[in-house]
Coordinates of C-alpha atoms and ligand atoms in Angstrom, one line a residue:
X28 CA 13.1 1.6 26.7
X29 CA 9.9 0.1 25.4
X30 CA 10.0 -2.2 22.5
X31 CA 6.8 -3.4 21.1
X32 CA 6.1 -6.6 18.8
X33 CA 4.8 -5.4 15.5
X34 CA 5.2 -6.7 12.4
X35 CA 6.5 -5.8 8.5
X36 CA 2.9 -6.1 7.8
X37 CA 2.1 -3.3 10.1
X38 CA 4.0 -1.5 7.5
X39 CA 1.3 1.0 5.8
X40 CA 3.7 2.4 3.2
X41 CA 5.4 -1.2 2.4
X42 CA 1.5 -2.6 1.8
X43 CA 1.8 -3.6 -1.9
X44 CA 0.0 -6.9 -2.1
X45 CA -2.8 -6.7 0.0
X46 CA -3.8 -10.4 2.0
X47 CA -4.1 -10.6 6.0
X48 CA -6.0 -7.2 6.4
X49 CA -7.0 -7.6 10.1
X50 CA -3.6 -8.6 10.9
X51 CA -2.6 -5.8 8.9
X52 CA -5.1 -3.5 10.4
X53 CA -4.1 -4.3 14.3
X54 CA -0.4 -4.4 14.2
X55 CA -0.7 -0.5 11.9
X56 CA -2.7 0.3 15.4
X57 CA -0.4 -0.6 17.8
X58 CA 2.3 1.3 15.5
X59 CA -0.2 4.4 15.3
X60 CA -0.7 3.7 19.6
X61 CA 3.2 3.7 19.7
X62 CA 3.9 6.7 17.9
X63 CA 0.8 9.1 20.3
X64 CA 2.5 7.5 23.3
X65 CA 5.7 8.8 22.5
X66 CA 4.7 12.4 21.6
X67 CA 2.6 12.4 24.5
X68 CA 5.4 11.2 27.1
X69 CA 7.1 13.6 29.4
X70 CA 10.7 14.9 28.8
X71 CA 13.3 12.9 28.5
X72 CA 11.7 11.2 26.0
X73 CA 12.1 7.2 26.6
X74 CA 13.4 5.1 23.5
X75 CA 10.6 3.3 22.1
X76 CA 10.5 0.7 19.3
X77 CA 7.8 -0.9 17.2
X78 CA 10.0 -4.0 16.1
X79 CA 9.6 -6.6 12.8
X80 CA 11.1 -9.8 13.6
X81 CA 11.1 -11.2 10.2
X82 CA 9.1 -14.3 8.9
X83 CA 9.9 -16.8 11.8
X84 CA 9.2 -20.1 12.0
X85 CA 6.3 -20.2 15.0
X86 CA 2.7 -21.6 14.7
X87 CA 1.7 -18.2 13.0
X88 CA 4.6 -17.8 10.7
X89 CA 4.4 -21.6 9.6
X90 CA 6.8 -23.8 8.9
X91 CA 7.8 -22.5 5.1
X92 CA 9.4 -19.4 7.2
X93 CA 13.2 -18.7 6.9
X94 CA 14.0 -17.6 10.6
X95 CA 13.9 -19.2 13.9
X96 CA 13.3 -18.2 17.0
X97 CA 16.9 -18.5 17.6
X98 CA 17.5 -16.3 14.3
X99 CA 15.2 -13.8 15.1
X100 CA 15.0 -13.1 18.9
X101 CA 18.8 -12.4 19.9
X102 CA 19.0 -10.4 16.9
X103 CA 15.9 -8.5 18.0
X104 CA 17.8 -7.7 21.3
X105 CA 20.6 -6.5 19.5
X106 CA 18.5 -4.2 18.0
X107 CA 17.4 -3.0 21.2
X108 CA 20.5 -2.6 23.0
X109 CA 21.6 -0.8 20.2
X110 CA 19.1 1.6 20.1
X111 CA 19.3 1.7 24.3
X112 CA 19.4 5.8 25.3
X113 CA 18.1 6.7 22.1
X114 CA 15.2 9.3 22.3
X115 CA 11.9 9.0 20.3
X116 CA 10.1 6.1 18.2
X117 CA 11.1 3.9 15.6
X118 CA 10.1 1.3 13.3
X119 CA 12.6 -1.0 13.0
X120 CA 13.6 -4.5 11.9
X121 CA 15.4 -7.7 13.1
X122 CA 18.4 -6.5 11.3
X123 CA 18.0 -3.1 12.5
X124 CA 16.8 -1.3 9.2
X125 CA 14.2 1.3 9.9
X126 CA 10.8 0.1 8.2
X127 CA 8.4 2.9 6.6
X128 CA 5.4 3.6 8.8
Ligands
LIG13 N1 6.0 -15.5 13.3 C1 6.2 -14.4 12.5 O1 6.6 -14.6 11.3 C2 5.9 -13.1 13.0 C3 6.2 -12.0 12.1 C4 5.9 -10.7 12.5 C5 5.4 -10.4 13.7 N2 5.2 -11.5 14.6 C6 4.7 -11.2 15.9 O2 5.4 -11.8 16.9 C7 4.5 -12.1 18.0 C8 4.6 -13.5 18.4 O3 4.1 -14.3 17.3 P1 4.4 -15.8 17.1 O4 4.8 -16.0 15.7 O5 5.3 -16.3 18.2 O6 2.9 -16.4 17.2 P2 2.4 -17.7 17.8 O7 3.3 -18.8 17.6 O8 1.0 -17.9 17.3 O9 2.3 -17.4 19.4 C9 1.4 -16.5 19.9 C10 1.5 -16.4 21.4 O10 0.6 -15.5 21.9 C11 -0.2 -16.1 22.9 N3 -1.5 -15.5 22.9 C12 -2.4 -15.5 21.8 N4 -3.6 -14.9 22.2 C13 -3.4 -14.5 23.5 C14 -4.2 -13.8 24.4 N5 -5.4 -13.4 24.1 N6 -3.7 -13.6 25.6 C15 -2.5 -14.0 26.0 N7 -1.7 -14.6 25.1 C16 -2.1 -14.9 23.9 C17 -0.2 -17.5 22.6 O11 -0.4 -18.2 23.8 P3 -0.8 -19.8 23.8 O12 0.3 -20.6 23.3 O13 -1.1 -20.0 25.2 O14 -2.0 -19.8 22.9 C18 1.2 -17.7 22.1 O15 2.2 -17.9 23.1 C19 3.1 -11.6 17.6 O16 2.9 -10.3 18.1 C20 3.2 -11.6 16.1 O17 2.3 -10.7 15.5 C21 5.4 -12.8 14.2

């Protein structure tokens, strides 16, 4: 299992407002990076997550944000253990919802 650090704002289909472009920009590349690595890996396919931890309270989310680290990151492992042994790529949230690409 791979999980990867992107970001709601990565979200191409969820972009409705515009603002933080580069950021934007970068985290739809690693999601676009994440997705060729997983059709490109070799049988059995490894589980492998682009992950949105919410809008946490850390010198880039600021400190109007509702989450905390402490919020966010065990609930981000939840996530992951719960995904453990399952093949392929997804976009997925702190909560666990699958985010549109
Ligand atoms: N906070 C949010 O609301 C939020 C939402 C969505 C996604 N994320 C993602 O979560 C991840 C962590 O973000 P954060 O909120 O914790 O940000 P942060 O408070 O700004 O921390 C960023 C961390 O990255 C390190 N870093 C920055 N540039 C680096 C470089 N060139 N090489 C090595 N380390 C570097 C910094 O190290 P130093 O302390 O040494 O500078 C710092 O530890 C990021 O990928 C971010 O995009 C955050």
């Amino acid at each position: 299992m791979i999980g990867a650090m992107s970001s709601g704002q990565g979200s191409i289909a969820n972009n409705e407002t515009g603002l933080r472009e580069v950021y934007r920009g970068g985290k739809a590349a690693l999601n676009q990076f994440r997705r060729s690595f997983a059709v490109r890996q070799p049988e059995p396919a490894r589980t492998l997550l682009a992950m949105a931890p919410g809008w946490v309270r850390t010198d880039l989310g600021g400190s109007d944000a509702p989450l905390g680290v402490e919020d966010s990151i065990p609930r981000l492992v939840n996530v992951m253990l719960a995904q453990f042994g399952t093949p392929g790529v997804q976009f997925v949230d702190y909560r666990g919802r699958t985010v549109p690409w």
